[in-house]
PDB file of C-alpha atoms and ligand atoms in Angstrom:
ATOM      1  CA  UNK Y 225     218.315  17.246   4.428  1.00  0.00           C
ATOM      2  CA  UNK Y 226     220.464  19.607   6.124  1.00  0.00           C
ATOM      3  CA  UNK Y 227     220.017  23.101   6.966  1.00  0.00           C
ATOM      4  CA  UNK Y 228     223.197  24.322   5.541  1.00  0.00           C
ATOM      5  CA  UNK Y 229     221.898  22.407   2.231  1.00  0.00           C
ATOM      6  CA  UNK Y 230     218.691  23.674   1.952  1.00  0.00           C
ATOM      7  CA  UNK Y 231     220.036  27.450   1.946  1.00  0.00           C
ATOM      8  CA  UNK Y 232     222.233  26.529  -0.700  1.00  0.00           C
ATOM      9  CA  UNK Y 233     219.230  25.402  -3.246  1.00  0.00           C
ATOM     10  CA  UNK Y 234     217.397  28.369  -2.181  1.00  0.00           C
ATOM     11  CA  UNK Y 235     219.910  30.613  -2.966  1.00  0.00           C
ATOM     12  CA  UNK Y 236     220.513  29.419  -6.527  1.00  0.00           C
ATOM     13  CA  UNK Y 237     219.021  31.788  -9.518  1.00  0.00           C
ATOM     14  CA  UNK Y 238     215.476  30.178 -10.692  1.00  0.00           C
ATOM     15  CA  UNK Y 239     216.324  27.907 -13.659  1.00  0.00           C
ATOM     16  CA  UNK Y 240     215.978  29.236 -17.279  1.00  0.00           C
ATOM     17  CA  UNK Y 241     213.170  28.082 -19.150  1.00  0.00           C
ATOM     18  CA  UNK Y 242     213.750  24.461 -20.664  1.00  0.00           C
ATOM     19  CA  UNK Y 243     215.301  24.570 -23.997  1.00  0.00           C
ATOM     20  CA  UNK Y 244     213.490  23.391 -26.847  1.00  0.00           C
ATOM     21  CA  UNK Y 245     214.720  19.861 -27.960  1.00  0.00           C
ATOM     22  CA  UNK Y 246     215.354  20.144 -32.025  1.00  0.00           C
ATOM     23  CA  UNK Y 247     215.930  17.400 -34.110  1.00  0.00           C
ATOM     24  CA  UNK Y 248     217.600  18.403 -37.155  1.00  0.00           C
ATOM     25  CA  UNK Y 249     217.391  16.193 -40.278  1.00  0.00           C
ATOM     26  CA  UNK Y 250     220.402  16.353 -42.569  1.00  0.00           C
ATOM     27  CA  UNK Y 251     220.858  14.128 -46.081  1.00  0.00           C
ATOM     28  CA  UNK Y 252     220.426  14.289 -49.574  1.00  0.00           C
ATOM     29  CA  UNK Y 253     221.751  17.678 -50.250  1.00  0.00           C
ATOM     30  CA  UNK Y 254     225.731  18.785 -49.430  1.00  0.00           C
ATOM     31  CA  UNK Y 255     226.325  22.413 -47.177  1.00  0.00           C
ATOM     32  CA  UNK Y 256     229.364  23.713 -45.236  1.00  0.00           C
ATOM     33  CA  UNK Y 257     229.375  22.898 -41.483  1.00  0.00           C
ATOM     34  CA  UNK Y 258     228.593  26.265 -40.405  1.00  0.00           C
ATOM     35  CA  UNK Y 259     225.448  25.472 -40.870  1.00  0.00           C
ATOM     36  CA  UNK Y 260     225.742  24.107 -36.921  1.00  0.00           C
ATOM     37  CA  UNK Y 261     226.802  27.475 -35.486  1.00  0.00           C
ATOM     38  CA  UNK Y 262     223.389  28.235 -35.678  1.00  0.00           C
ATOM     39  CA  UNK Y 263     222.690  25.770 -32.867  1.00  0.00           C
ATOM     40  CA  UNK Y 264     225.043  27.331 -30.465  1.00  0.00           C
ATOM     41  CA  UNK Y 265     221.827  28.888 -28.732  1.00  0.00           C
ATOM     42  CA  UNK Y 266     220.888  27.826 -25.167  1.00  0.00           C
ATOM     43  CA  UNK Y 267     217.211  28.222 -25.808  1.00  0.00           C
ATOM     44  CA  UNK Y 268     217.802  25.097 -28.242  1.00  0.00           C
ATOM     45  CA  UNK Y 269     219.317  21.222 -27.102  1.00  0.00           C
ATOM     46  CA  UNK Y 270     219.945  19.829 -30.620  1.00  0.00           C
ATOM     47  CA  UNK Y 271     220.328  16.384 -32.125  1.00  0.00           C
ATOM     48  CA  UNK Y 272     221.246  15.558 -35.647  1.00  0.00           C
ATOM     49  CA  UNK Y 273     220.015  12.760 -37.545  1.00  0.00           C
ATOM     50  CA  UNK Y 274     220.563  12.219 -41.183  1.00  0.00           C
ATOM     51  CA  UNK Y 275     219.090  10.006 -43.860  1.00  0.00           C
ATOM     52  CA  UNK Y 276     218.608   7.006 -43.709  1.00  0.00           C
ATOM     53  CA  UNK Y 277     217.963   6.970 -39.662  1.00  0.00           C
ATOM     54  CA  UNK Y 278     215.577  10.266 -39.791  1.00  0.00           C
ATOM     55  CA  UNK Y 279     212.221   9.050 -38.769  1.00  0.00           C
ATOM     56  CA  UNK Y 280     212.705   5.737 -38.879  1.00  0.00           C
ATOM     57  CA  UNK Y 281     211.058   5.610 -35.160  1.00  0.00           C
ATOM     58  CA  UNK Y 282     208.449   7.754 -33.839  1.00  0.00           C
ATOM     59  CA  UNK Y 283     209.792  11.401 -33.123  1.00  0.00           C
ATOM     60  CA  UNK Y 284     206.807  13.206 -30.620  1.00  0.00           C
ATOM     61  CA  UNK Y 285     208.130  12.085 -27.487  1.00  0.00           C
ATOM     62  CA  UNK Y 286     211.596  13.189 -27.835  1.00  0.00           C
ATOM     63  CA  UNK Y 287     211.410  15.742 -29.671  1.00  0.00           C
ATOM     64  CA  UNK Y 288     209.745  19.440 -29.689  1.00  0.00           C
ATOM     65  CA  UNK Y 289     210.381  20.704 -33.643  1.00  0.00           C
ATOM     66  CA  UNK Y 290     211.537  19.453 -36.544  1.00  0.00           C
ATOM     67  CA  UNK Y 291     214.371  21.217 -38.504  1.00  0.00           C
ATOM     68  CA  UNK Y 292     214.618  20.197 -41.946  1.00  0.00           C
ATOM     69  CA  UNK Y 293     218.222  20.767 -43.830  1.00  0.00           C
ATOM     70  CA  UNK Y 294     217.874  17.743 -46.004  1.00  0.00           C
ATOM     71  CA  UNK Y 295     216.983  17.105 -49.203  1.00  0.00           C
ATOM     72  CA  UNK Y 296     214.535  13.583 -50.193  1.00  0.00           C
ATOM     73  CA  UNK Y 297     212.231  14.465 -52.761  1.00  0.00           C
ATOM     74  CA  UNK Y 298     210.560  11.338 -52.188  1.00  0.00           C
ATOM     75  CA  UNK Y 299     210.710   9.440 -48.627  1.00  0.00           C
ATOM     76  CA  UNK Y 300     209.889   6.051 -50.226  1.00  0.00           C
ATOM     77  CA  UNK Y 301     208.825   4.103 -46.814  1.00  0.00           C
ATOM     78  CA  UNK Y 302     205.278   4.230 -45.903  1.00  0.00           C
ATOM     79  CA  UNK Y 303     206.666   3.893 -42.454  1.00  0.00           C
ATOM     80  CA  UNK Y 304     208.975   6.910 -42.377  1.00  0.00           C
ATOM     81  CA  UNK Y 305     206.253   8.970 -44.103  1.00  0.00           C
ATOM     82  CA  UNK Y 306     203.702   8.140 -41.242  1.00  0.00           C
ATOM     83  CA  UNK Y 307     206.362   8.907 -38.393  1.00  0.00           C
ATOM     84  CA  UNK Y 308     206.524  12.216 -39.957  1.00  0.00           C
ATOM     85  CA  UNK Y 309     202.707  13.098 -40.508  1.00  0.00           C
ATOM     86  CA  UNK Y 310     202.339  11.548 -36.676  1.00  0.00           C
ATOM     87  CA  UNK Y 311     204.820  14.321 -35.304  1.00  0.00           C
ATOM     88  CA  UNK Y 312     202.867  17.310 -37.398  1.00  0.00           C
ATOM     89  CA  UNK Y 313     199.818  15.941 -36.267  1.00  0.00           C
ATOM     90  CA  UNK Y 314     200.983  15.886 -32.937  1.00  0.00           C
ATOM     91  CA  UNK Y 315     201.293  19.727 -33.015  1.00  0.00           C
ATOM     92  CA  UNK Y 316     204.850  19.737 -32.769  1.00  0.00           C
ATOM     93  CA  UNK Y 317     207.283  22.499 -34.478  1.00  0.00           C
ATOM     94  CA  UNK Y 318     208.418  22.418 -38.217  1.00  0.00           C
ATOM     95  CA  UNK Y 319     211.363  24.657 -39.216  1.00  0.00           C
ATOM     96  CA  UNK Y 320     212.180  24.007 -42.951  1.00  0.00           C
ATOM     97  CA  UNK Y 321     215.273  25.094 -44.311  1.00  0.00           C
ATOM     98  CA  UNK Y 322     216.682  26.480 -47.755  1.00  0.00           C
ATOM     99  CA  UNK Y 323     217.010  23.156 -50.119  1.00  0.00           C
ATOM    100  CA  UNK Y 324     214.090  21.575 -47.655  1.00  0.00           C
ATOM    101  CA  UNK Y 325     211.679  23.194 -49.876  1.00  0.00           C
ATOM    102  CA  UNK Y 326     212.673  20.237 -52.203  1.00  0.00           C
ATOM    103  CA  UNK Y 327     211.251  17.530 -50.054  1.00  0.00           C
ATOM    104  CA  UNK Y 328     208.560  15.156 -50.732  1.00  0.00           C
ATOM    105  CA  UNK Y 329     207.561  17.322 -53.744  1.00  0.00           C
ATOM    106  CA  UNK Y 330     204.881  14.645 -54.969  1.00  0.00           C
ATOM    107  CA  UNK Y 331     203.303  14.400 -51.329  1.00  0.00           C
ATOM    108  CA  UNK Y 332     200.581  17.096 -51.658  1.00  0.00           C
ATOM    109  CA  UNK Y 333     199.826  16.677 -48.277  1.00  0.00           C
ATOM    110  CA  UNK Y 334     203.160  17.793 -47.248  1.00  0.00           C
ATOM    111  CA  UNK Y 335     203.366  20.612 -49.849  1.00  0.00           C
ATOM    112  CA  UNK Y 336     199.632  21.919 -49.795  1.00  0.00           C
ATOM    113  CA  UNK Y 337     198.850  21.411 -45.541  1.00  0.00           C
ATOM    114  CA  UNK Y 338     201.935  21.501 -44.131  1.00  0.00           C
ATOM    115  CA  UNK Y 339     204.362  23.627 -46.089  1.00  0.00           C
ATOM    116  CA  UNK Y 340     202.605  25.682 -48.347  1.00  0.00           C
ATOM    117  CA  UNK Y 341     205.199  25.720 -50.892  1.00  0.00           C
ATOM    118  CA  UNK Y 342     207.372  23.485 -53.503  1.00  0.00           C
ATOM    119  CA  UNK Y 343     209.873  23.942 -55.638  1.00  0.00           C
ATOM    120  CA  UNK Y 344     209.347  22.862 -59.404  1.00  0.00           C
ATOM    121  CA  UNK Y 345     212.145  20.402 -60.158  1.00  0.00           C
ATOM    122  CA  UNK Y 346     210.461  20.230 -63.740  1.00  0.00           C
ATOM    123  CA  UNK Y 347     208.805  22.359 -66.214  1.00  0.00           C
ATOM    124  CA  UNK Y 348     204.319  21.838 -65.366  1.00  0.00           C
ATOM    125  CA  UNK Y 349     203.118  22.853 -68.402  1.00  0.00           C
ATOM    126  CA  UNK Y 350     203.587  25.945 -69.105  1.00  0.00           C
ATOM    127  CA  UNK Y 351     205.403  26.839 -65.935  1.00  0.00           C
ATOM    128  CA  UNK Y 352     208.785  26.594 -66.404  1.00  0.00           C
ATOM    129  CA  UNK Y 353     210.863  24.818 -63.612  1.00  0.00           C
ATOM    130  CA  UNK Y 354     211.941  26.773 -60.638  1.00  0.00           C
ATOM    131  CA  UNK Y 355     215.690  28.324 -61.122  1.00  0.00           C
ATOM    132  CA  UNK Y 356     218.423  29.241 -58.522  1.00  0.00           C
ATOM    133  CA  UNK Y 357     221.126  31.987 -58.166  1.00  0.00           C
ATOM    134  CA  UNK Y 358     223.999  31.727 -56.196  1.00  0.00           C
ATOM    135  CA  UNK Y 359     226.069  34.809 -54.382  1.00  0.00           C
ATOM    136  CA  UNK Y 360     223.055  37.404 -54.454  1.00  0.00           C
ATOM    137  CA  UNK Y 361     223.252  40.589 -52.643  1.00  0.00           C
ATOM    138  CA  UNK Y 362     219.569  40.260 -51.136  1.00  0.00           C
ATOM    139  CA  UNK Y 363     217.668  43.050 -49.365  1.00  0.00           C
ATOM    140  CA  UNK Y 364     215.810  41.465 -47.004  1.00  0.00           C
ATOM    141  CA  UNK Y 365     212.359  43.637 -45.660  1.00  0.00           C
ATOM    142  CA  UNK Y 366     210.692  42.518 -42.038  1.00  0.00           C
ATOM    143  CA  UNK Y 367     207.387  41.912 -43.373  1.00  0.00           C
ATOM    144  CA  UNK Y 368     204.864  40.951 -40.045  1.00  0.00           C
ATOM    145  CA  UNK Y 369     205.860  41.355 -36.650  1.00  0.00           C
ATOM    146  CA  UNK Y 370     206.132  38.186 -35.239  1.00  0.00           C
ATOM    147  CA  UNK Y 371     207.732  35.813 -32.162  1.00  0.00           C
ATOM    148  CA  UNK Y 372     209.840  34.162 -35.338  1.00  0.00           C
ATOM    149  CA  UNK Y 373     210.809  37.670 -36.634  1.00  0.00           C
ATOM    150  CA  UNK Y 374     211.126  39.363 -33.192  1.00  0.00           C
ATOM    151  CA  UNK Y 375     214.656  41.533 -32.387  1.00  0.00           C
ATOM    152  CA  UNK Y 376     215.540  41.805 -36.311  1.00  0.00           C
ATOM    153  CA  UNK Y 377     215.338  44.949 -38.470  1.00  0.00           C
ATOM    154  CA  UNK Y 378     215.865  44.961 -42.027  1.00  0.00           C
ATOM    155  CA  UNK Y 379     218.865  43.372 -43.251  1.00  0.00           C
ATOM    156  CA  UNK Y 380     221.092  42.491 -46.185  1.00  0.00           C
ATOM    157  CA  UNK Y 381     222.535  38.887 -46.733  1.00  0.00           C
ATOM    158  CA  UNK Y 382     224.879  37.235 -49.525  1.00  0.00           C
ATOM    159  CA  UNK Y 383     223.109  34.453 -50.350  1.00  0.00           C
ATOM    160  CA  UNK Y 384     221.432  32.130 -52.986  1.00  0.00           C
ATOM    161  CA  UNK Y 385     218.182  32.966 -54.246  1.00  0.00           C
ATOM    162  CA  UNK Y 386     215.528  30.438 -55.702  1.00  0.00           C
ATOM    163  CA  UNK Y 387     212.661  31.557 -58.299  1.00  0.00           C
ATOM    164  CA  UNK Y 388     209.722  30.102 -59.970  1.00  0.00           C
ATOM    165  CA  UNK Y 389     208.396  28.090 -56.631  1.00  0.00           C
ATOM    166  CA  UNK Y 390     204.887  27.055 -56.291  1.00  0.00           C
ATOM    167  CA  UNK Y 391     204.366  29.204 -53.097  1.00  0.00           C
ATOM    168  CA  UNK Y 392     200.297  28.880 -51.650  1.00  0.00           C
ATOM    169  CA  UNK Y 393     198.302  31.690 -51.336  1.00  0.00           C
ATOM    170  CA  UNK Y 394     197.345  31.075 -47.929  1.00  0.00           C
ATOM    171  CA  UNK Y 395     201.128  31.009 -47.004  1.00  0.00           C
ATOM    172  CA  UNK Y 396     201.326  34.268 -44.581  1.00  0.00           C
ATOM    173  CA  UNK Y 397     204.866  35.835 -45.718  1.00  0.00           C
ATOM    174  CA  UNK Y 398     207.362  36.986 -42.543  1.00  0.00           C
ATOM    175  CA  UNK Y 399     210.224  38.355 -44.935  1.00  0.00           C
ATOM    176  CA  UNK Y 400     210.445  39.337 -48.786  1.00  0.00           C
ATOM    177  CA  UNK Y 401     213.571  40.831 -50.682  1.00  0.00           C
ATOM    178  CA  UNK Y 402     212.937  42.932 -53.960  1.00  0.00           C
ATOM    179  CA  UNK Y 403     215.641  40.801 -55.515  1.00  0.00           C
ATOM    180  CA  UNK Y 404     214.418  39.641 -59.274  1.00  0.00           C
ATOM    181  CA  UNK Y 405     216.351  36.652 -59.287  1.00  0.00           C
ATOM    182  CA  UNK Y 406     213.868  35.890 -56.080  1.00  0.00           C
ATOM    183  CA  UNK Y 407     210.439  35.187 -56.139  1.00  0.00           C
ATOM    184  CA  UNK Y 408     209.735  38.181 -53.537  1.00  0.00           C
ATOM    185  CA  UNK Y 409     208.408  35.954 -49.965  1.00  0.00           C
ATOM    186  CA  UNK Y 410     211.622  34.427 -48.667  1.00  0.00           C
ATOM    187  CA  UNK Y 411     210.414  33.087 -45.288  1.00  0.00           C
ATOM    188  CA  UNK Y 412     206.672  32.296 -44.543  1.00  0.00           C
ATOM    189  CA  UNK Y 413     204.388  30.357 -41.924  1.00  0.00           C
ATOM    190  CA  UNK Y 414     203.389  27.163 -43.013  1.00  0.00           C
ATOM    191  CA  UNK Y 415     199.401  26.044 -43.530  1.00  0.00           C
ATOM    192  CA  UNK Y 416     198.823  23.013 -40.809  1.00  0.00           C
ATOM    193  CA  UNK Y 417     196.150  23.784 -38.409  1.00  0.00           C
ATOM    194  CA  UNK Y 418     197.804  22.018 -35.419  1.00  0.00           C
ATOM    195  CA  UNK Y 419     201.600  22.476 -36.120  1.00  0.00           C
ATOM    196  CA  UNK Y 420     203.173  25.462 -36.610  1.00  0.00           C
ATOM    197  CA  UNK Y 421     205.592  25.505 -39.577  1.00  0.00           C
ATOM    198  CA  UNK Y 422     208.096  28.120 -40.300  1.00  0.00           C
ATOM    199  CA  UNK Y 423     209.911  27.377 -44.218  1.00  0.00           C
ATOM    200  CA  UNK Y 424     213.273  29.918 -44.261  1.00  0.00           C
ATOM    201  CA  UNK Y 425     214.513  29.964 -47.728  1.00  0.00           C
ATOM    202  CA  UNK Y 426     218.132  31.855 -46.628  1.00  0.00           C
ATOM    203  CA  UNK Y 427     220.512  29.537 -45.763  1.00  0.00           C
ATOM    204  CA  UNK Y 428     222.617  28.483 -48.380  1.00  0.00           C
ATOM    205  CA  UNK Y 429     226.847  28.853 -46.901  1.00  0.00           C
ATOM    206  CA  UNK Y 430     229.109  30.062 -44.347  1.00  0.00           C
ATOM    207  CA  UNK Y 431     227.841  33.754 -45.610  1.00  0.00           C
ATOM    208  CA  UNK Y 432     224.544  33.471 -44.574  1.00  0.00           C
ATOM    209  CA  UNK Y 433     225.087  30.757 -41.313  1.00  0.00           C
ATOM    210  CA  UNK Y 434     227.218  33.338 -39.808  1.00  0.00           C
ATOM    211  CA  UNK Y 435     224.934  36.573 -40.533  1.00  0.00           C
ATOM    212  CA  UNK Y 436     223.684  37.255 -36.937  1.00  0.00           C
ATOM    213  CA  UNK Y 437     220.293  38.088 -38.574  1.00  0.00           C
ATOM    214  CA  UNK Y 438     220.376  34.565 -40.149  1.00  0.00           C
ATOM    215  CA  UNK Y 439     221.130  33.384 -36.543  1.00  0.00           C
ATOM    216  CA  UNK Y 440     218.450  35.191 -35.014  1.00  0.00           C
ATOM    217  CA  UNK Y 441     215.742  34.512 -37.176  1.00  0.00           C
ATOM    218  CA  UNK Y 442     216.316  30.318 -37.099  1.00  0.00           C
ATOM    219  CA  UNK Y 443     216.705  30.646 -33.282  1.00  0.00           C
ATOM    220  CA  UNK Y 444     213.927  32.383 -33.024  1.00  0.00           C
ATOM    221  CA  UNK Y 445     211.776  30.217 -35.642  1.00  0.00           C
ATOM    222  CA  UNK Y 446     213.163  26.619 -33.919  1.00  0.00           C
ATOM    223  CA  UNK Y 447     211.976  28.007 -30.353  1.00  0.00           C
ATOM    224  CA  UNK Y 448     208.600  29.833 -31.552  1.00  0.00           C
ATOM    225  CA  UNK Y 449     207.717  26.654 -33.450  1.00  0.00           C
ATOM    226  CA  UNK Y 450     209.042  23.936 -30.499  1.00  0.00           C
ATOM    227  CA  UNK Y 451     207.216  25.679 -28.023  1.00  0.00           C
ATOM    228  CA  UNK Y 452     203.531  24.662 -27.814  1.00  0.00           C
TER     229      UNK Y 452
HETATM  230 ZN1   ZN S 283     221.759  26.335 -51.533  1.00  0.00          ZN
END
């Protein structure tokens, strides 16, 4: 190696940290492409893979966190389910997003452990099915100071609102909106002891992809969750 060469390397800026490598899951549920601006973030290297493909192999080696956008309220494949469990139990990084909350709704362990929250496609009981509300003015209050919620101050977002969700107690709420068409917690930290799991309910069009608070907050969430 030459001289000349070696000054050269030396003299370049130190590298930025790695970015985190997302795999986002898309299917079962329709939403504008904005949705992607959110992954214009070079703390983040991004790869989509809808339904059917999503976790059809095992995910921990390529992949840092999870971000869910899709929409399977059942998996059906014993094979795809176990890929899945195998990347939470690795420790890895779940980010799930808006109509995500809909997934695998009769897997408790996904609901219960991972998640800590469902929504109620159907009246239990006496509990009526969860309800949703489109174009909402929501106020939305910085609950806990945290890496996911770090930079943002309290904010106000047009977006849809869901109500009526089975949300667990032990669910630690981030951000909450007084909104009544909203069940109050709108973004929480998820229950598994090894992963960490961020659910986001915002999310829903262009209006809230393109809120620079809605921006920050999901960068923030995919690189506090991908990075352990
Ligand atoms: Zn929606």
């Amino acid at each position: 190696m030459s001289r000349i060469f070696l000054l050269a390397v030396f003299a370049l800026p130190l590298p930025a940290a790695e970015p985190v490598r997302a795999v986002v899951v898309t299917g079962g549920h329709d939403h504008e492409p904005s949705f992607y601006s959110v992954f214009d973030d070079p703390r983040i290297a991004a790869n989509v893979v809808p339904h059917p493909n999503a976790f059809r192999s095992d995910l921990t080696k390529q992949y840092d966190v999870l971000v869910l956008y899709d929409m399977m309220l059942d998996l059906g494949d014993d094979k795809r389910r176990a890929n899945l469990r195998a990347f939470v139990e690795a420790g890895k990084g779940v980010v799930v997003l808006h109509h995500a909350i809909g997934n695998n709704t009769n897997w408790t362990w996904w609901t219960d452990e991972v998640v800590g929250g469902r929504y109620r496609f159907k009246p239990e009981g006496d509990i009526p099915a969860s309800s949703f509300k489109h174009d909402e003015t929501v106020k939305v209050s910085i609950v806990k100071k945290h890496p996911v919620t770090a930079g943002l101050d309290d904010f106000i977002i047009h977006d849809e609102t869901y109500r009526g969700m089975w949300i667990s107690p032990r669910a630690e709420t981030l951000l909450r909106t007084d909104n009544p068409s909203s069940d109050g917690p709108i973004a929480w930290l998820g229950l598994h002891p090894k992963a960490r799991v961020v659910y986001v309910q915002l999310g829903h069009d262009h209006h809230a992809h393109r809120h620079p608070s809605f921006k920050r907050l999901i960068g923030n969430a995919i690189v506090w969750a991908g990075s352990q």
